[in-house]
XYZ file of C-alpha atoms in Angstrom:
119
model
C 11.241 6.371 -4.510
C 8.256 6.393 -2.126
C 8.519 2.654 -1.472
C 12.242 2.840 -0.811
C 11.883 5.823 1.532
C 9.014 4.362 3.529
C 10.601 0.917 3.674
C 13.656 2.425 5.362
C 11.503 4.399 7.798
C 9.405 1.369 8.732
C 12.055 -1.355 8.736
C 15.268 0.501 9.531
C 17.314 -0.769 6.597
C 17.607 0.094 2.925
C 15.275 -1.638 0.491
C 17.291 -3.223 -2.292
C 15.665 -2.356 -5.583
C 15.732 -5.125 -8.184
C 15.307 -4.914 -11.960
C 11.660 -5.999 -11.824
C 10.615 -3.285 -9.340
C 10.638 -0.352 -11.801
C 8.272 -2.041 -14.307
C 5.887 -2.890 -11.448
C 5.907 0.696 -10.158
C 5.441 2.074 -13.683
C 2.498 -0.263 -14.281
C 0.909 0.782 -10.971
C 1.277 4.454 -11.899
C -0.546 3.731 -15.163
C -3.344 2.134 -13.125
C -3.480 5.172 -10.835
C -3.589 7.532 -13.831
C -6.414 5.540 -15.421
C -4.307 4.456 -18.397
C -4.527 0.775 -17.395
C -7.838 -0.721 -16.335
C -6.664 -4.223 -15.393
C -3.278 -5.341 -14.133
C -1.972 -8.758 -13.178
C 1.439 -8.955 -11.537
C 2.569 -12.517 -12.073
C 5.949 -13.085 -10.425
C 7.126 -15.652 -7.862
C 6.612 -15.286 -4.111
C 9.056 -13.097 -2.141
C 9.621 -10.677 -5.039
C 8.078 -7.657 -3.233
C 4.617 -7.825 -4.823
C 2.801 -7.186 -1.545
C 5.251 -4.517 -0.381
C 4.973 -2.586 -3.653
C 1.513 -3.302 -5.067
C -0.495 -3.537 -1.857
C 1.078 -1.750 1.099
C 2.981 1.070 -0.591
C 0.787 1.582 -3.653
C -2.402 1.898 -1.621
C -0.745 4.248 0.882
C 0.809 6.318 -1.925
C -2.520 6.581 -3.764
C -4.306 7.589 -0.545
C -1.732 10.321 -0.032
C -2.339 11.632 -3.536
C -6.149 11.231 -3.502
C -7.318 10.923 0.120
C -10.865 9.870 -0.766
C -9.827 6.992 -3.040
C -11.078 3.527 -2.151
C -9.506 0.087 -2.440
C -10.674 -3.465 -2.037
C -7.893 -5.773 -0.918
C -8.767 -9.431 -1.358
C -6.564 -12.376 -0.504
C -6.739 -16.141 -0.163
C -6.451 -15.566 3.580
C -8.453 -13.151 5.721
C -5.534 -12.971 8.145
C -3.176 -11.899 5.348
C -5.594 -9.219 4.139
C -5.981 -7.890 7.691
C -2.201 -7.924 8.218
C -1.673 -5.964 4.999
C -4.396 -3.500 6.020
C -2.693 -2.975 9.375
C 0.607 -2.328 7.573
C -1.089 0.254 5.350
C -2.719 1.937 8.354
C 0.607 2.043 10.200
C 2.341 3.460 7.146
C -0.155 6.305 6.676
C 0.134 7.158 10.363
C 3.935 7.335 10.145
C 5.543 10.740 10.683
C 7.537 10.460 7.440
C 4.368 9.727 5.444
C 2.715 12.789 6.933
C 5.751 14.864 5.972
C 5.653 13.595 2.383
C 1.952 14.259 1.892
C 1.674 17.186 4.331
C -0.957 15.441 6.393
C -1.286 16.991 9.810
C -4.130 14.922 11.184
C -5.032 11.414 10.070
C -8.357 9.937 11.092
C -7.571 6.284 11.723
C -9.689 5.548 14.766
C -11.446 2.506 13.360
C -9.672 -0.683 14.332
C -9.033 -3.205 11.620
C -10.572 -6.428 12.827
C -11.113 -8.411 9.665
C -14.801 -8.836 10.526
C -17.448 -7.822 8.034
C -20.566 -6.029 9.311
C -23.585 -8.299 9.439
C -26.760 -7.401 7.581
C -29.726 -6.621 9.833
């Protein structure tokens, strides 16, 4: 429900739910609840893995537990940064704030994709 609602708000058209989306969302909820410690989602490209399991799941979890932390790794730094920007934009969205009753979101740090260097 969250993914569908936010997809419409961000993209302006209805997200078409497929049969494989519910099992993915259910598995991610089990991860969030601590019932599943490791999860591999192994489906072909363009099947909404990133939309569901990265962008929306991380944003949803942050709305539920604001101090939770995630590490998002990818084969490409540019892809990881792009996904992080999408997450940041989603949590700053008015609809997201309405869902999670967030009145002020601290998102001042720019996402640059650069790691801090050790001194």
